[in-house]
Coordinates of C-alpha atoms in Angstrom, one line a residue:
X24 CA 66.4 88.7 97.0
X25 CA 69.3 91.5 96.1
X26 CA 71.0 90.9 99.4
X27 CA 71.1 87.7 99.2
X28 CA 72.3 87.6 95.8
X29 CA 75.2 90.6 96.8
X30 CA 76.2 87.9 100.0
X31 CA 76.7 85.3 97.5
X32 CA 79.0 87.4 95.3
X33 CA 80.6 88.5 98.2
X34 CA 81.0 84.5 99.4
X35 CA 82.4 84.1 95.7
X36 CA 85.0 86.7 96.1
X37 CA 85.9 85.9 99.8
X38 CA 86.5 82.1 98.1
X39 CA 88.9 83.6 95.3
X40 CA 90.7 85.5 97.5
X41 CA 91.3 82.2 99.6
X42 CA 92.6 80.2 96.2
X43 CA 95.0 82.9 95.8
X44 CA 96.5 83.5 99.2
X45 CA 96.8 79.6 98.5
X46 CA 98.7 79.8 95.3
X47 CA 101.1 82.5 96.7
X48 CA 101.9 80.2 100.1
X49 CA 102.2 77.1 97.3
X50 CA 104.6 79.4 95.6
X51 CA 106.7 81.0 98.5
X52 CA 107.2 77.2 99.8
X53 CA 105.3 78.2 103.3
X54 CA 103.2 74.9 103.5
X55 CA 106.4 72.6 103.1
X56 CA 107.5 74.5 106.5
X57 CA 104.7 73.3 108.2
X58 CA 105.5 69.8 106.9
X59 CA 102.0 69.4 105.4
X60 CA 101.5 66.6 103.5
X61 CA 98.3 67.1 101.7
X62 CA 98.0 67.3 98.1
X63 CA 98.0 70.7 97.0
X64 CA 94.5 70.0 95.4
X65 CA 93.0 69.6 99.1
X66 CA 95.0 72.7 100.4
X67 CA 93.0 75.3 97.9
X68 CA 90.0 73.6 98.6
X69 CA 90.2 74.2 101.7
X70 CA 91.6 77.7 102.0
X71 CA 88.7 78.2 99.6
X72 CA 86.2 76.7 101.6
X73 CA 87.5 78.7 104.7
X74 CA 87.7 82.0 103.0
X75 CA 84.4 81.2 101.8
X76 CA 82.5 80.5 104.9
X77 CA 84.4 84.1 106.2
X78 CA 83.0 86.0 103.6
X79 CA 79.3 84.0 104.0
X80 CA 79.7 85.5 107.6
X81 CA 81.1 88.9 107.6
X82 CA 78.6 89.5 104.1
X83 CA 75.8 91.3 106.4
X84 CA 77.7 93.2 108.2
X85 CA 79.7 94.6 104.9
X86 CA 76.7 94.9 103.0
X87 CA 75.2 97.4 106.2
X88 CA 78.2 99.6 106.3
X89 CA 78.3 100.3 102.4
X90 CA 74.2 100.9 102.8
X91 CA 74.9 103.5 105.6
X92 CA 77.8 104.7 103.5
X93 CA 75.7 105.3 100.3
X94 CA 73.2 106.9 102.3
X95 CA 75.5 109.1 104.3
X96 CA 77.4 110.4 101.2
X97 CA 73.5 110.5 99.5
X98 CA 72.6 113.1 101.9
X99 CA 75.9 114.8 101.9
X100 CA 76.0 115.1 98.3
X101 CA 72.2 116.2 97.9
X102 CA 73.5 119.1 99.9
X103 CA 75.7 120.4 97.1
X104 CA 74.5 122.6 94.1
X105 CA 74.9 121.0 90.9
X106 CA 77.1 123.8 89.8
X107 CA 79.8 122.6 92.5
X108 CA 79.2 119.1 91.8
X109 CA 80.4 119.5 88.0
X110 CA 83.2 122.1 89.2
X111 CA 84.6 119.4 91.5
X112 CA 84.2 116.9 89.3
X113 CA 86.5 118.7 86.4
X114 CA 89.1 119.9 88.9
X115 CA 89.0 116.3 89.6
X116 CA 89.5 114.8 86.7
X117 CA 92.1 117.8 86.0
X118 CA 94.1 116.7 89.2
X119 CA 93.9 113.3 88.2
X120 CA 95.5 113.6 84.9
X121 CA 98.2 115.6 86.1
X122 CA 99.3 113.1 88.7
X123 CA 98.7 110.3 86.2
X124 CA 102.0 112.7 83.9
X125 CA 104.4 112.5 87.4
X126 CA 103.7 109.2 88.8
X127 CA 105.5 107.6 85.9
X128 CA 108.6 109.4 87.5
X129 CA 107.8 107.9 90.9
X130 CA 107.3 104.2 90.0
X131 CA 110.8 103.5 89.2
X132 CA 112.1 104.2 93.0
X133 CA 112.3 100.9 94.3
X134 CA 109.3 99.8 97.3
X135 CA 108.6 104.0 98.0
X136 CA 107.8 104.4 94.0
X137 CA 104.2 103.0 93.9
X138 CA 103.6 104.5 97.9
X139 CA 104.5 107.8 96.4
X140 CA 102.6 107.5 93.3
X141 CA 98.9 106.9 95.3
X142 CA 99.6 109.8 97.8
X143 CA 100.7 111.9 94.9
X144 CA 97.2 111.1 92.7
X145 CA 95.2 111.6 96.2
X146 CA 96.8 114.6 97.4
X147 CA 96.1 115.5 93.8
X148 CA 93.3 114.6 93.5
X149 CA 91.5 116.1 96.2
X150 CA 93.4 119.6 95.2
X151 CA 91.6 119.8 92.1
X152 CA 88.2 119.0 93.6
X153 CA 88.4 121.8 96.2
X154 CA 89.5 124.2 93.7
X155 CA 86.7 122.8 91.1
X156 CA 84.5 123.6 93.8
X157 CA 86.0 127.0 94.7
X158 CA 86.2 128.5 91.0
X159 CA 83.5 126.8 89.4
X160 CA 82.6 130.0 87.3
X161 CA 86.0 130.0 86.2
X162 CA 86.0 125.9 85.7
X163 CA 82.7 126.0 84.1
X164 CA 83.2 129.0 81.8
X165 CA 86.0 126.6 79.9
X166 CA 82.8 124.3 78.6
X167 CA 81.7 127.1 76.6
X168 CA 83.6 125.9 73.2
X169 CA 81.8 123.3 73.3
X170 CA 78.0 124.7 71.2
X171 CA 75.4 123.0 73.4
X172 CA 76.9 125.0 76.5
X173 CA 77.7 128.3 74.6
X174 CA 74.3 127.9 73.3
X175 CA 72.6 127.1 76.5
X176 CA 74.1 129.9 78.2
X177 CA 73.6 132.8 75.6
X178 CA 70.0 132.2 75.1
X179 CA 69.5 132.4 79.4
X180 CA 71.8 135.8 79.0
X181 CA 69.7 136.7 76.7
X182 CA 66.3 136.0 78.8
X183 CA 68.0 137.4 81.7
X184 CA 68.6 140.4 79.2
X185 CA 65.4 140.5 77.9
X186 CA 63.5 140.7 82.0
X187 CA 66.1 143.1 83.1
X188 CA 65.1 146.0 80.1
X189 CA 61.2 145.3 80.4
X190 CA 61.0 145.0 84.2
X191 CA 64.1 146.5 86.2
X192 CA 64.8 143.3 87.6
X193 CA 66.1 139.5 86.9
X194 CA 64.5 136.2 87.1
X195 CA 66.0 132.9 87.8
X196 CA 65.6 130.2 84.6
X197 CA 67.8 127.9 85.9
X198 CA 64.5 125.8 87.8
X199 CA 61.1 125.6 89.0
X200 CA 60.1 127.2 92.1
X201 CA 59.0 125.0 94.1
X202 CA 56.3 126.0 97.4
X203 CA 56.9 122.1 99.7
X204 CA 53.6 121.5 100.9
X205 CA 53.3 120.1 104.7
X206 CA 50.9 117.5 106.4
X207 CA 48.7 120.2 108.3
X208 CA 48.5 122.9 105.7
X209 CA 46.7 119.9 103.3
X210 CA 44.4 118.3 105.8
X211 CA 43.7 122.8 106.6
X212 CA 41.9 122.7 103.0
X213 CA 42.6 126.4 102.5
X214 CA 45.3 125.6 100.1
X215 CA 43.0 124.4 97.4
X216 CA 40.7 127.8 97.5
X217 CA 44.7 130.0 97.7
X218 CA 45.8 128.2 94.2
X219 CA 42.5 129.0 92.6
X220 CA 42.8 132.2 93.2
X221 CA 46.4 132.5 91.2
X222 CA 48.3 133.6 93.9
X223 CA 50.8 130.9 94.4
X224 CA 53.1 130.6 91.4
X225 CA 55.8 127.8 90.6
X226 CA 55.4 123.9 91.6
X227 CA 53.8 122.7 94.8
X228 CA 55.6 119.6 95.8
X229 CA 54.6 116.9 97.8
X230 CA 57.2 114.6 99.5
X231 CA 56.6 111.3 99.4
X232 CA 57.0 110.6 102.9
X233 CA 54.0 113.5 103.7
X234 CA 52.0 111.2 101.6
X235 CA 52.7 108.1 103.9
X236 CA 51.7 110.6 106.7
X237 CA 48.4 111.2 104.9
X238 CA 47.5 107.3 104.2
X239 CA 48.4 106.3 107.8
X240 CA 45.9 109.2 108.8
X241 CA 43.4 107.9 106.4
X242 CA 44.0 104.5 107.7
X243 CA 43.6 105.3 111.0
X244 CA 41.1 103.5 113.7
X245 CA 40.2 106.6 115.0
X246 CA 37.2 108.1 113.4
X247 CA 38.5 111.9 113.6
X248 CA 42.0 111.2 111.9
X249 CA 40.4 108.8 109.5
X250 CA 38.6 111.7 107.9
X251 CA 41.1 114.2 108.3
X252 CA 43.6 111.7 106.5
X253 CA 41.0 111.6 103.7
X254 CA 40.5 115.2 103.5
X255 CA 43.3 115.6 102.7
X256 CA 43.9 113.4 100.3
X257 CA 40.6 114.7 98.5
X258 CA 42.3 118.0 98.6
X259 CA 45.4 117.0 96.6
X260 CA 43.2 115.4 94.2
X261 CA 41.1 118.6 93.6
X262 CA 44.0 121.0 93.0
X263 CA 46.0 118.6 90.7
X264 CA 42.7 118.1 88.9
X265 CA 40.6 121.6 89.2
X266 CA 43.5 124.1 89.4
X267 CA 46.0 125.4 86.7
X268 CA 49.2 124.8 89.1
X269 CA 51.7 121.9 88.3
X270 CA 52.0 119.4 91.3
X271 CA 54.7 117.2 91.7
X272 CA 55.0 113.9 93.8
X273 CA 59.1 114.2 95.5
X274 CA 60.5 110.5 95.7
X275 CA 63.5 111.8 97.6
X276 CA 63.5 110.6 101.7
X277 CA 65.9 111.2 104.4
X278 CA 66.2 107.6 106.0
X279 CA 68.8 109.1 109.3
X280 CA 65.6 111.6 110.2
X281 CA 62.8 109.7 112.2
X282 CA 60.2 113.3 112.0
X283 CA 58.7 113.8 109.4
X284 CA 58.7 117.9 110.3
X285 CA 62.6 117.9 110.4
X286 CA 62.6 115.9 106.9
X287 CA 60.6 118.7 105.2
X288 CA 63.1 121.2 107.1
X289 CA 65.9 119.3 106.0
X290 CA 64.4 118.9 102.0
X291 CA 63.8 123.1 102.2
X292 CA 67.7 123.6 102.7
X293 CA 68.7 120.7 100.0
X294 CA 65.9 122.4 97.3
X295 CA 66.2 125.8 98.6
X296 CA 62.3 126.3 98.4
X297 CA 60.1 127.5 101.1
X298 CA 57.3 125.6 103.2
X299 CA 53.7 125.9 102.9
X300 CA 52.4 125.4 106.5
X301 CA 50.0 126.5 109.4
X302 CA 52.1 124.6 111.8
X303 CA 53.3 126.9 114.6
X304 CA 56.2 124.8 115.8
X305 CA 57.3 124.0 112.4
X306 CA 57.4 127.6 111.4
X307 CA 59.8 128.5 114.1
X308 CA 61.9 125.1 113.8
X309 CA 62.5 125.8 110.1
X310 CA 62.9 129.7 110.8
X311 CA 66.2 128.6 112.7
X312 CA 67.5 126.5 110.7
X313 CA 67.0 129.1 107.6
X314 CA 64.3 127.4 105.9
X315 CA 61.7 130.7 104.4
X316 CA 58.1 129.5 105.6
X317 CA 54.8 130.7 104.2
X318 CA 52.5 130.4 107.1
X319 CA 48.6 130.5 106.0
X320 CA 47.8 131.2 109.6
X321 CA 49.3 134.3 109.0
X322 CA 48.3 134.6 105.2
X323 CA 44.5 134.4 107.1
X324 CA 45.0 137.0 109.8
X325 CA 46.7 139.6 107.7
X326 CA 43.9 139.6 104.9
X327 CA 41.1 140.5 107.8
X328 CA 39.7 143.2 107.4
X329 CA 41.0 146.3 109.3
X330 CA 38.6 147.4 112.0
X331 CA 38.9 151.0 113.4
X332 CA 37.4 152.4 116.8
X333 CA 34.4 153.8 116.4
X334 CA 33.1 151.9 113.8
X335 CA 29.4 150.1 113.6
X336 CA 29.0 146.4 113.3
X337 CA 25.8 144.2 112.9
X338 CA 26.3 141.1 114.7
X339 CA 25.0 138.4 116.6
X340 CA 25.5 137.9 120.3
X341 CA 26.1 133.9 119.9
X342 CA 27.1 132.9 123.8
X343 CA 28.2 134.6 127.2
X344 CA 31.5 135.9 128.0
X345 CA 33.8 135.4 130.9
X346 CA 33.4 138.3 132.5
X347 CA 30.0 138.9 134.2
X348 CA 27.5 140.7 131.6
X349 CA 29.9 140.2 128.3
X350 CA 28.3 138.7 125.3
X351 CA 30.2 137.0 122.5
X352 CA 30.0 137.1 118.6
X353 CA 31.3 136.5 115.9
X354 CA 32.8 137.7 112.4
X355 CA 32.3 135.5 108.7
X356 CA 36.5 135.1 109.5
X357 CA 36.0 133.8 113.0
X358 CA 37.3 137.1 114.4
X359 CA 35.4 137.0 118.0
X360 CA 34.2 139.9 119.4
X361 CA 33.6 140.5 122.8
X362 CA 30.4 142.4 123.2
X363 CA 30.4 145.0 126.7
X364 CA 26.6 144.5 128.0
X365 CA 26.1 142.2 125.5
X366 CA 24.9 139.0 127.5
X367 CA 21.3 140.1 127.4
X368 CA 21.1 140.3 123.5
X369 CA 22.1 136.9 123.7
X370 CA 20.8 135.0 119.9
X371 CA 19.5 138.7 118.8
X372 CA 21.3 140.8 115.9
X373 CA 22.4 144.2 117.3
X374 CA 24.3 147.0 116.1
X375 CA 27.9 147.5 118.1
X376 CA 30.2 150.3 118.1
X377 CA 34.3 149.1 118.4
X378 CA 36.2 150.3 121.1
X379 CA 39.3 149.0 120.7
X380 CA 41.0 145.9 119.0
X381 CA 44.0 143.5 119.9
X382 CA 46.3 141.7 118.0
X383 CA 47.3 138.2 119.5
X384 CA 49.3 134.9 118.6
X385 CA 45.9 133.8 118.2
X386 CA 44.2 136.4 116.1
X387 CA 42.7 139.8 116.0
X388 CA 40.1 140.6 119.2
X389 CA 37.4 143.2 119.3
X390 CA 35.9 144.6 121.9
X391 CA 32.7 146.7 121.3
X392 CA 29.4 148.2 123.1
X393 CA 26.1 148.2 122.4
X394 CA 24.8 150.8 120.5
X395 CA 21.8 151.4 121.7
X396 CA 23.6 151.8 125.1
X397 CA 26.0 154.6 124.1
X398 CA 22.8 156.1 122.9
X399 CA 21.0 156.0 126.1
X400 CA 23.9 157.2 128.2
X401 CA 24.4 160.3 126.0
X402 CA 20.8 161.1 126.3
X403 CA 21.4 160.7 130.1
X404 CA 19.6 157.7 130.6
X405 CA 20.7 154.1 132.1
X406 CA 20.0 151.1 130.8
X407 CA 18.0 149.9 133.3
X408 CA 15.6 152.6 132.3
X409 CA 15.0 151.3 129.0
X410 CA 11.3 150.2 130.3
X411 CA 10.8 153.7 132.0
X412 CA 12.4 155.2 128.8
X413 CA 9.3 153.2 126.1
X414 CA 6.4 154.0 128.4

């Protein structure tokens, strides 16, 4: 409905422009050249009714470039702190008044006058702006006469004061911290029983085109993705509901990126913020590009506990290992542990002794013996003599 109404104002103006390149050929005398001899009643009609059906025509294709425009100086311009936007702007409109005081000079010169006055308010113009940009302490620091700024600007001195003599250190009050919040780290669930536990300060945002993601999960034929997609969408509900931590829905999209991991890259460098995520290939995308990631992946493996050689376990020898005789278990955490001799406690509970632990990309590993085996051996008897050794 909009673009259609927008091609007919464009048909209107394409139209007008026709009458008037009519009147000014009536007026310079080029029709009588021709040796027309139309009433000049049927020559605007139909320099109007050609202009008309040139606008009707090239409408779409104007109305796509100033879309891609708009959208191309949107993400440019969501780029740039607000701070330089409103230096820019001022060294602007400086720029502009001054070339508005020397163009009245320039507009006398016969045909260069009015040439010289445009380049003169660009060049201008674009001066001030880079400079606005450049010095906007300096440009910004002038609004302070007026009481709402001087105001505004003492009282966060003063809060910036007031954290520096209690604490040692400074805050930012200029805006909320935001933590963006990914597909995978909200379908994980873990996120929900993190915020409850106060940890995670600020505002969790959402993007709006990671809740699309979600309902096209929750949509989904497959049975698997279906109830991960609603999973997740259960977990959003509980922490804006059962947690104590503001949540906030982010309209903003980035229609030139297809991904939706390199929008969320691209929305942590316009807001600054860092990602919540268990995404592996995301962590190191957005690593590169300078994007801070909280990974719960690593959140998870770093609050295991720390498990020394030599220590005692209880545990349960669940299945075999791939070596011949090894026995698997594992911890509450999902650490496994890979049991030495362990394949014939296989479903029993039996006390282990670690001796040795790796860290992987994966997790934490630890490998362990039977207890009752060290035992036996430093009593001098094998295992196989366990029978020999009760009777």
């Amino acid at each position: 409905m909009i673009r259609n109404l927008i091609r007919g104002i464009i048909t209107l103006l394409f139209g007008a422009l026709g009458f008037y390149v009519d009147y000014l050929l009536l007026r310079l005398n080029l029709l009588q050249s021709f040796k027309w001899n139309f009433s000049p009643v049927w020559t605007y009609v139909a320099m109007i009714f050609l202009f008309a059906c040139l606008g009707f025509l090239v409408a779409p294709v104007t109305i796509r470039s100033v879309l891609k425009l708009m959208r191309w100086l949107d993400s440019r311009l969501t780029r740039v702190p607000t701070h330089d936007l409103m230096g820019g702007a001022i060294g602007g409109i400086i720029g502009l008044i001054i070339s508005s005081l020397f163009s009245n000079s320039f507009i006398s010169i016969t045909f260069f006058g009015p040439l010289l006055a445009v380049l003169l308010s660009l060049f201008l113009g674009y001066l001030g702006v880079t400079i606005g940009m450049k010095r906007k302490e300096d440009v910004l620091g002038f609004l302070n006469f007026i009481p709402k700024f001087r105001d505004r600007g003492e009282k966060q001195k003063e809060v910036k004061a007031d954290q520096i003599l209690e604490t040692g250190e400074s805050i930012d009050v200029e805006g909320p911290h935001y933590k963006i919040l990914d597909t995978s780290v909200i379908i994980d669930g873990r996120i929900a029983d993190i915020v409850k536990t106060g940890f995670i300060e600020g505002t969790l945002l959402i993007p709006s085109f990671v809740l699309e993601e979600l309902r096209h999960i929750a949509d989904s034929s497959d049975l698997l993705k279906r109830n991960r997609g609603r999973r997740g969408l259960d977990i959003l509900n509980q922490i804006s509901k059962e947690t104590a931590i503001r949540v906030h829905i982010h309209e903003q999209d980035f229609d030139d990126v297809n991904e939706v991991d390199s929008k969320l890259v691209r929305l942590g460098q316009v807001l600054d913020s860092p990602l919540l995520t268990n995404d592996y290939n995301l962590n190191k995308v957005a690593e590169l590009q300078g994007v801070k990631v909280l990974n719960i992946n690593e959140l998870a493996n770093s609050l295991k506990p720390i498990v020394l050689p030599g220590e005692e376990m209880l545990v349960q020898v669940m299945k075999e290992g791939k070596e011949p005789g090894q026995g698997v278990a594992y911890l509450d955490d999902g650490t496994m542990i890979v049991v030495d001799t362990g394949r014939r406690y296989m479903g029993q509970n039996i006390t282990v002794l670690v001796t040795s632990v790796l860290q992987t990309a994966a997790g934490r590993m630890i490998f362990a013996k039977p207890k009752s085996s060290l035992e036996k051996k430093s009593m001098g008897l094998r295992p196989t003599d366990e029978v020999n050794a009760i009777g």
